[in-house]
PDB file of C-alpha atoms in Angstrom:
ATOM      1  CA  GLY A 541       0.076   0.167   0.186  1.00 54.00           C
ATOM      2  CA  ALA A 542       0.746   3.854  -0.258  1.00 74.00           C
ATOM      3  CA  GLY A 543       1.640   3.985   3.402  1.00 89.00           C
ATOM      4  CA  VAL A 544       1.704   1.906   6.946  1.00 92.00           C
ATOM      5  CA  SER A 545      -1.925   0.845   7.765  1.00 94.00           C
ATOM      6  CA  GLN A 546      -2.833   0.377  11.209  1.00 95.00           C
ATOM      7  CA  SER A 547      -5.943  -1.376  12.500  1.00 96.00           C
ATOM      8  CA  PRO A 548      -8.337  -0.764  14.462  1.00 96.00           C
ATOM      9  CA  SER A 549      -7.679   2.992  14.687  1.00 94.00           C
ATOM     10  CA  ASN A 550      -9.673   3.150  18.121  1.00 96.00           C
ATOM     11  CA  LYS A 551      -9.967   0.286  20.696  1.00 97.00           C
ATOM     12  CA  VAL A 552     -11.782   0.535  23.691  1.00 98.00           C
ATOM     13  CA  THR A 553     -11.709  -2.813  25.901  1.00 97.00           C
ATOM     14  CA  GLU A 554     -12.533  -3.800  29.748  1.00 97.00           C
ATOM     15  CA  LYS A 555      -9.586  -4.308  31.947  1.00 97.00           C
ATOM     16  CA  GLY A 556      -8.426  -8.071  31.875  1.00 97.00           C
ATOM     17  CA  LYS A 557      -9.416  -8.576  28.224  1.00 98.00           C
ATOM     18  CA  ASP A 558      -6.777  -9.401  25.530  1.00 98.00           C
ATOM     19  CA  VAL A 559      -6.573  -7.101  22.558  1.00 98.00           C
ATOM     20  CA  GLU A 560      -4.748  -7.607  19.005  1.00 98.00           C
ATOM     21  CA  LEU A 561      -3.381  -4.474  17.265  1.00 98.00           C
ATOM     22  CA  ARG A 562      -2.720  -4.928  13.631  1.00 97.00           C
ATOM     23  CA  CYS A 563       0.077  -3.013  11.419  1.00 97.00           C
ATOM     24  CA  ASP A 564       0.378  -3.485   7.649  1.00 96.00           C
ATOM     25  CA  PRO A 565       3.920  -1.929   6.532  1.00 94.00           C
ATOM     26  CA  ILE A 566       4.762  -0.473   3.153  1.00 91.00           C
ATOM     27  CA  SER A 567       5.126  -3.396   0.736  1.00 90.00           C
ATOM     28  CA  GLY A 568       9.233  -4.003   0.433  1.00 86.00           C
ATOM     29  CA  HIS A 569       9.913  -2.476   3.921  1.00 87.00           C
ATOM     30  CA  THR A 570      11.970  -5.237   6.017  1.00 87.00           C
ATOM     31  CA  ALA A 571      12.057  -3.272   9.036  1.00 89.00           C
ATOM     32  CA  LEU A 572       9.131  -2.755  11.298  1.00 93.00           C
ATOM     33  CA  TYR A 573       8.912  -0.869  14.483  1.00 94.00           C
ATOM     34  CA  TRP A 574       6.034  -0.746  17.565  1.00 96.00           C
ATOM     35  CA  TYR A 575       6.053   2.514  19.656  1.00 96.00           C
ATOM     36  CA  ARG A 576       3.864   3.421  22.498  1.00 96.00           C
ATOM     37  CA  GLN A 577       2.764   6.797  23.375  1.00 92.00           C
ATOM     38  CA  ARG A 578       1.011   7.584  26.558  1.00 91.00           C
ATOM     39  CA  LEU A 579      -0.824  10.928  26.943  1.00 85.00           C
ATOM     40  CA  GLY A 580       1.384  13.676  27.274  1.00 77.00           C
ATOM     41  CA  GLN A 581       4.535  11.536  26.971  1.00 80.00           C
ATOM     42  CA  GLY A 582       6.807  10.986  24.054  1.00 83.00           C
ATOM     43  CA  LEU A 583       6.941   7.523  21.990  1.00 90.00           C
ATOM     44  CA  GLU A 584       8.639   4.437  24.068  1.00 93.00           C
ATOM     45  CA  PHE A 585      10.336   1.960  22.047  1.00 93.00           C
ATOM     46  CA  LEU A 586       8.560  -1.477  22.014  1.00 96.00           C
ATOM     47  CA  ILE A 587       9.832  -4.265  19.606  1.00 95.00           C
ATOM     48  CA  TYR A 588      11.604  -4.148  16.404  1.00 92.00           C
ATOM     49  CA  PHE A 589      11.572  -6.609  13.473  1.00 92.00           C
ATOM     50  CA  GLN A 590      14.058  -7.031  10.565  1.00 87.00           C
ATOM     51  CA  GLY A 591      13.278  -9.744   8.049  1.00 82.00           C
ATOM     52  CA  ASN A 592      13.801 -13.068   9.482  1.00 82.00           C
ATOM     53  CA  SER A 593      16.172 -12.110  12.131  1.00 85.00           C
ATOM     54  CA  ALA A 594      15.394 -12.620  15.801  1.00 87.00           C
ATOM     55  CA  PRO A 595      13.574  -9.526  16.935  1.00 90.00           C
ATOM     56  CA  ASP A 596      14.604  -6.965  19.368  1.00 91.00           C
ATOM     57  CA  LYS A 597      12.169  -7.100  22.257  1.00 92.00           C
ATOM     58  CA  SER A 598      14.026  -4.894  24.572  1.00 91.00           C
ATOM     59  CA  GLY A 599      11.495  -2.609  24.765  1.00 93.00           C
ATOM     60  CA  LEU A 600       8.255  -4.624  25.637  1.00 95.00           C
ATOM     61  CA  PRO A 601       7.222  -3.325  29.245  1.00 94.00           C
ATOM     62  CA  SER A 602       5.831  -6.809  30.467  1.00 94.00           C
ATOM     63  CA  ASP A 603       5.465 -10.130  29.430  1.00 95.00           C
ATOM     64  CA  ARG A 604       1.861  -9.451  28.821  1.00 97.00           C
ATOM     65  CA  PHE A 605       2.857  -7.912  25.944  1.00 97.00           C
ATOM     66  CA  SER A 606       4.003  -9.851  22.522  1.00 97.00           C
ATOM     67  CA  ALA A 607       3.911  -9.257  19.069  1.00 96.00           C
ATOM     68  CA  GLU A 608       4.609 -11.251  15.572  1.00 95.00           C
ATOM     69  CA  ARG A 609       5.830 -10.879  12.369  1.00 94.00           C
ATOM     70  CA  THR A 610       5.905 -13.369   9.553  1.00 83.00           C
ATOM     71  CA  GLY A 611       8.740 -12.396   7.147  1.00 78.00           C
ATOM     72  CA  GLU A 612       8.199  -8.974   5.619  1.00 80.00           C
ATOM     73  CA  SER A 613       4.651  -8.898   6.001  1.00 89.00           C
ATOM     74  CA  VAL A 614       1.753  -7.907   8.711  1.00 94.00           C
ATOM     75  CA  SER A 615       2.781  -7.586  12.244  1.00 97.00           C
ATOM     76  CA  THR A 616       0.404  -7.962  15.255  1.00 97.00           C
ATOM     77  CA  LEU A 617       1.006  -6.637  18.775  1.00 98.00           C
ATOM     78  CA  THR A 618      -0.847  -8.777  21.423  1.00 98.00           C
ATOM     79  CA  ILE A 619      -1.401  -7.560  25.063  1.00 98.00           C
ATOM     80  CA  GLN A 620      -3.152  -9.751  27.447  1.00 98.00           C
ATOM     81  CA  ARG A 621      -5.021  -9.149  30.345  1.00 98.00           C
ATOM     82  CA  THR A 622      -5.027  -5.373  29.746  1.00 98.00           C
ATOM     83  CA  GLN A 623      -4.475  -2.812  32.287  1.00 97.00           C
ATOM     84  CA  GLN A 624      -5.666   0.448  32.845  1.00 96.00           C
ATOM     85  CA  GLU A 625      -1.929   1.832  32.071  1.00 95.00           C
ATOM     86  CA  ASP A 626      -1.720   0.233  28.799  1.00 97.00           C
ATOM     87  CA  SER A 627      -4.210   2.596  27.469  1.00 97.00           C
ATOM     88  CA  ALA A 628      -2.131   4.708  24.956  1.00 97.00           C
ATOM     89  CA  VAL A 629      -1.617   5.291  20.872  1.00 95.00           C
ATOM     90  CA  TYR A 630       0.420   2.470  19.815  1.00 97.00           C
ATOM     91  CA  LEU A 631       2.304   3.503  16.509  1.00 95.00           C
ATOM     92  CA  CYS A 632       3.917   1.178  14.100  1.00 95.00           C
ATOM     93  CA  ALA A 633       6.826   2.247  11.635  1.00 93.00           C
ATOM     94  CA  SER A 634       8.353   0.426   8.820  1.00 91.00           C
ATOM     95  CA  SER A 635      11.484   1.117   7.013  1.00 86.00           C
ATOM     96  CA  LEU A 636      13.556   0.082   4.004  1.00 81.00           C
ATOM     97  CA  GLY A 637      15.665  -1.874   6.457  1.00 67.00           C
ATOM     98  CA  ALA A 638      19.012  -1.700   8.180  1.00 58.00           C
ATOM     99  CA  TRP A 639      20.552   1.587   7.117  1.00 57.00           C
ATOM    100  CA  GLY A 640      24.352   1.243   8.354  1.00 50.00           C
ATOM    101  CA  LEU A 641      25.866   0.742   4.898  1.00 46.00           C
ATOM    102  CA  PHE A 642      23.110   2.328   2.931  1.00 52.00           C
ATOM    103  CA  GLY A 643      22.423   5.543   4.503  1.00 60.00           C
ATOM    104  CA  PHE A 644      19.309   6.655   6.125  1.00 63.00           C
ATOM    105  CA  ARG A 645      16.344   4.892   4.716  1.00 63.00           C
ATOM    106  CA  GLY A 646      13.523   6.807   6.630  1.00 74.00           C
ATOM    107  CA  TYR A 647      10.980   5.611   8.695  1.00 83.00           C
ATOM    108  CA  THR A 648       7.020   5.646   7.584  1.00 87.00           C
ATOM    109  CA  PHE A 649       4.871   5.858  10.720  1.00 90.00           C
ATOM    110  CA  GLY A 650       1.309   4.817  10.498  1.00 92.00           C
ATOM    111  CA  SER A 651      -1.769   6.400  12.463  1.00 90.00           C
ATOM    112  CA  GLY A 652      -1.548   4.699  15.094  1.00 93.00           C
ATOM    113  CA  THR A 653      -4.337   2.427  17.222  1.00 96.00           C
ATOM    114  CA  ARG A 654      -5.678   4.646  20.283  1.00 96.00           C
ATOM    115  CA  LEU A 655      -6.416   1.893  22.785  1.00 98.00           C
ATOM    116  CA  THR A 656      -8.519   2.604  25.869  1.00 97.00           C
ATOM    117  CA  VAL A 657      -8.922   0.706  28.774  1.00 97.00           C
ATOM    118  CA  VAL A 658     -11.952   0.874  30.981  1.00 96.00           C
TER     119      VAL A 658
ATOM    120  CA  ALA B1148      21.276   4.436  27.091  1.00 75.00           C
ATOM    121  CA  GLN B1149      20.320   7.261  25.143  1.00 81.00           C
ATOM    122  CA  SER B1150      17.522  10.040  26.603  1.00 88.00           C
ATOM    123  CA  VAL B1151      16.082  12.908  24.830  1.00 93.00           C
ATOM    124  CA  THR B1152      14.636  16.036  26.935  1.00 94.00           C
ATOM    125  CA  GLN B1153      12.566  18.249  25.376  1.00 95.00           C
ATOM    126  CA  LEU B1154      12.187  21.316  28.383  1.00 90.00           C
ATOM    127  CA  ASP B1155       8.872  23.031  26.689  1.00 94.00           C
ATOM    128  CA  SER B1156       5.608  20.757  26.951  1.00 93.00           C
ATOM    129  CA  GLN B1157       4.028  23.666  25.100  1.00 96.00           C
ATOM    130  CA  VAL B1158       5.010  26.804  23.144  1.00 97.00           C
ATOM    131  CA  PRO B1159       2.381  29.237  22.209  1.00 97.00           C
ATOM    132  CA  VAL B1160       3.500  31.924  19.729  1.00 97.00           C
ATOM    133  CA  PHE B1161       1.937  34.668  17.520  1.00 97.00           C
ATOM    134  CA  GLU B1162       1.862  34.386  13.936  1.00 97.00           C
ATOM    135  CA  GLU B1163       4.951  35.504  11.803  1.00 97.00           C
ATOM    136  CA  ALA B1164       6.880  35.616  14.980  1.00 97.00           C
ATOM    137  CA  PRO B1165       9.982  33.403  15.765  1.00 97.00           C
ATOM    138  CA  VAL B1166      10.030  30.250  17.654  1.00 97.00           C
ATOM    139  CA  GLU B1167      12.779  28.011  19.009  1.00 97.00           C
ATOM    140  CA  LEU B1168      11.618  24.254  20.417  1.00 97.00           C
ATOM    141  CA  ARG B1169      14.471  23.023  22.564  1.00 97.00           C
ATOM    142  CA  CYS B1170      15.770  19.503  22.540  1.00 97.00           C
ATOM    143  CA  ASN B1171      18.787  18.219  24.417  1.00 96.00           C
ATOM    144  CA  TYR B1172      20.239  14.800  24.377  1.00 93.00           C
ATOM    145  CA  SER B1173      22.165  12.468  26.783  1.00 90.00           C
ATOM    146  CA  SER B1174      26.009  12.686  25.732  1.00 70.00           C
ATOM    147  CA  SER B1175      27.401  10.003  23.257  1.00 66.00           C
ATOM    148  CA  VAL B1176      30.557   9.960  20.975  1.00 72.00           C
ATOM    149  CA  SER B1177      28.155   9.732  18.155  1.00 80.00           C
ATOM    150  CA  VAL B1178      24.283  10.169  17.093  1.00 86.00           C
ATOM    151  CA  TYR B1179      22.041  10.671  14.624  1.00 88.00           C
ATOM    152  CA  LEU B1180      19.093  13.455  15.433  1.00 91.00           C
ATOM    153  CA  PHE B1181      15.986  13.814  14.027  1.00 92.00           C
ATOM    154  CA  TRP B1182      12.859  16.266  14.360  1.00 94.00           C
ATOM    155  CA  TYR B1183       9.370  14.882  13.860  1.00 93.00           C
ATOM    156  CA  VAL B1184       5.912  16.625  13.129  1.00 93.00           C
ATOM    157  CA  GLN B1185       2.527  15.286  13.868  1.00 90.00           C
ATOM    158  CA  TYR B1186      -0.468  17.377  12.650  1.00 90.00           C
ATOM    159  CA  PRO B1187      -3.707  16.995  14.189  1.00 84.00           C
ATOM    160  CA  ASN B1188      -4.927  13.800  13.323  1.00 78.00           C
ATOM    161  CA  GLN B1189      -1.989  12.881  11.289  1.00 81.00           C
ATOM    162  CA  GLY B1190       0.776  10.361  11.602  1.00 80.00           C
ATOM    163  CA  LEU B1191       4.302  11.401  12.420  1.00 86.00           C
ATOM    164  CA  GLN B1192       6.243  12.994   9.776  1.00 88.00           C
ATOM    165  CA  LEU B1193       9.975  13.416   9.745  1.00 89.00           C
ATOM    166  CA  LEU B1194      10.749  17.195   9.094  1.00 92.00           C
ATOM    167  CA  LEU B1195      14.613  17.129   9.159  1.00 90.00           C
ATOM    168  CA  LYS B1196      17.509  14.936  10.349  1.00 89.00           C
ATOM    169  CA  TYR B1197      21.347  15.406  10.834  1.00 88.00           C
ATOM    170  CA  LEU B1198      23.406  12.407  10.191  1.00 84.00           C
ATOM    171  CA  SER B1199      26.835  14.127   9.713  1.00 79.00           C
ATOM    172  CA  GLY B1200      28.458  16.877   7.628  1.00 79.00           C
ATOM    173  CA  SER B1201      27.328  20.501   8.171  1.00 80.00           C
ATOM    174  CA  THR B1202      25.807  20.928  11.425  1.00 83.00           C
ATOM    175  CA  LEU B1203      22.936  23.284  10.469  1.00 84.00           C
ATOM    176  CA  VAL B1204      20.249  21.262   8.636  1.00 84.00           C
ATOM    177  CA  GLU B1205      17.070  22.635   7.117  1.00 83.00           C
ATOM    178  CA  SER B1206      13.675  21.291   6.030  1.00 85.00           C
ATOM    179  CA  ILE B1207      11.686  22.502   2.955  1.00 79.00           C
ATOM    180  CA  ASN B1208       8.976  24.540   4.777  1.00 86.00           C
ATOM    181  CA  GLY B1209      11.351  26.885   6.847  1.00 92.00           C
ATOM    182  CA  PHE B1210      12.439  25.058   9.748  1.00 95.00           C
ATOM    183  CA  GLU B1211      16.056  24.625  10.683  1.00 95.00           C
ATOM    184  CA  ALA B1212      17.975  22.865  13.393  1.00 95.00           C
ATOM    185  CA  GLU B1213      21.651  23.115  14.598  1.00 92.00           C
ATOM    186  CA  PHE B1214      23.651  20.331  15.734  1.00 91.00           C
ATOM    187  CA  ASN B1215      25.501  21.494  19.010  1.00 91.00           C
ATOM    188  CA  LYS B1216      27.897  18.667  20.096  1.00 88.00           C
ATOM    189  CA  SER B1217      29.525  20.431  23.168  1.00 89.00           C
ATOM    190  CA  GLN B1218      25.885  21.346  24.298  1.00 90.00           C
ATOM    191  CA  THR B1219      24.385  18.180  23.246  1.00 92.00           C
ATOM    192  CA  SER B1220      21.306  19.843  21.853  1.00 94.00           C
ATOM    193  CA  PHE B1221      19.589  20.138  18.695  1.00 95.00           C
ATOM    194  CA  HIS B1222      17.252  22.798  18.819  1.00 97.00           C
ATOM    195  CA  LEU B1223      14.665  23.781  16.091  1.00 97.00           C
ATOM    196  CA  ARG B1224      14.122  27.161  14.873  1.00 97.00           C
ATOM    197  CA  LYS B1225      11.919  29.113  12.307  1.00 97.00           C
ATOM    198  CA  PRO B1226      12.202  32.901  11.949  1.00 96.00           C
ATOM    199  CA  SER B1227       8.332  33.175  11.235  1.00 97.00           C
ATOM    200  CA  VAL B1228       5.686  30.660  11.773  1.00 97.00           C
ATOM    201  CA  HIS B1229       2.365  30.133  10.132  1.00 96.00           C
ATOM    202  CA  ILE B1230      -0.791  29.006  11.685  1.00 96.00           C
ATOM    203  CA  SER B1231      -0.194  26.089   9.738  1.00 95.00           C
ATOM    204  CA  ASP B1232       2.741  25.040  11.876  1.00 96.00           C
ATOM    205  CA  THR B1233       0.483  24.490  14.878  1.00 96.00           C
ATOM    206  CA  ALA B1234       1.374  20.698  15.424  1.00 96.00           C
ATOM    207  CA  GLU B1235       3.366  18.471  18.047  1.00 94.00           C
ATOM    208  CA  TYR B1236       6.992  18.265  17.530  1.00 96.00           C
ATOM    209  CA  PHE B1237       9.114  15.463  18.599  1.00 95.00           C
ATOM    210  CA  CYS B1238      13.281  15.273  19.030  1.00 95.00           C
ATOM    211  CA  ALA B1239      14.754  11.831  18.435  1.00 93.00           C
ATOM    212  CA  VAL B1240      17.980  10.478  18.787  1.00 91.00           C
ATOM    213  CA  SER B1241      19.168   7.061  17.047  1.00 87.00           C
ATOM    214  CA  ASP B1242      22.555   5.526  18.101  1.00 83.00           C
ATOM    215  CA  PRO B1243      24.532   4.499  15.217  1.00 79.00           C
ATOM    216  CA  MET B1244      26.195   1.808  17.297  1.00 80.00           C
ATOM    217  CA  ASP B1245      22.852   0.153  17.895  1.00 79.00           C
ATOM    218  CA  SER B1246      21.867  -2.404  14.986  1.00 75.00           C
ATOM    219  CA  SER B1247      17.989  -1.735  15.312  1.00 77.00           C
ATOM    220  CA  TYR B1248      18.318   1.886  14.544  1.00 78.00           C
ATOM    221  CA  LYS B1249      15.434   2.654  16.696  1.00 84.00           C
ATOM    222  CA  LEU B1250      14.661   6.122  17.641  1.00 88.00           C
ATOM    223  CA  ILE B1251      14.544   7.253  21.332  1.00 90.00           C
ATOM    224  CA  PHE B1252      12.041  10.274  21.515  1.00 92.00           C
ATOM    225  CA  GLY B1253      11.742  13.140  23.582  1.00 93.00           C
ATOM    226  CA  SER B1254       7.969  13.842  25.139  1.00 91.00           C
ATOM    227  CA  GLY B1255       7.359  16.388  22.713  1.00 94.00           C
ATOM    228  CA  THR B1256       6.427  20.028  22.424  1.00 96.00           C
ATOM    229  CA  ARG B1257       2.968  21.321  21.352  1.00 96.00           C
ATOM    230  CA  LEU B1258       3.677  24.617  19.178  1.00 97.00           C
ATOM    231  CA  LEU B1259       0.524  26.680  19.146  1.00 97.00           C
ATOM    232  CA  VAL B1260       0.457  29.562  16.582  1.00 97.00           C
ATOM    233  CA  ARG B1261      -2.009  32.179  17.076  1.00 96.00           C
ATOM    234  CA  PRO B1262      -3.272  34.772  14.499  1.00 95.00           C
TER     235      PRO B1262
END
C-alpha cells in the first residue's frame, strides 16, 4: 500500500481482556517497529523486526506484551490481560531496513491505534 | 542508554513571530538526530535530520536545526511561523552503534500558533 496501515484506529476494551493490534507495513519494507505513546509523553520503543532475524524485544514493558511478524508482512501486537496503564496510542513504523551501509532509509509511521482500557 | 529532553511541553507564539523548540540529548560519541512533526489527527512525519556533515540542517518548509555537540543540543527554529505550523514536534535520537536503529523520542512540544 501507499503507507503504513494500522487497525483498528480506536479500541476500547475492558480491563483484563486481551487485545490484538495490527500493522500492515509498506510493501518491501523489511524493518518494522512498534512504539507506544502515552498521553502527554513521548514515544516509547517496544519492539523491532528486521526480516527473518530475531526481533529486538528490549522495549516490551512486561510479559503481557508480545508481537509477531512473519517475514516482511503484517505484524500483530498482542496485549494480554489489559490494564488501565496500557491505555495509549500504539504506533507502527516501517523502513526499508537497516541503514548502516546504505544511508538513512527513513521511517514511515502509521496513524496509530488508540487503545483505551476501562 | 540514550535519552532526549524537550523542556517545553507547549510553546504558544503569534503568527509571523520566530520560534525555538529546545531539544537536548544525553551525551554520546556519535548520534543521529531527528525532528518529527505530528499534525492533528495525522501520523508522524520526518521534518529534518542530522546524520553527519554540516551541523545546520534545514527542512523544505522553513524550519532549521543546529547540531551542537558541546551543548548536546539540537534545537529547532523557524524565523516566522504560520498558523499551519500548529502541531506536536518530537525530537528523536538514534545510536549508530545500535543495529536496530530504533529512535528514542523526547516527550514532545506542542507548538500553538495564534493569529
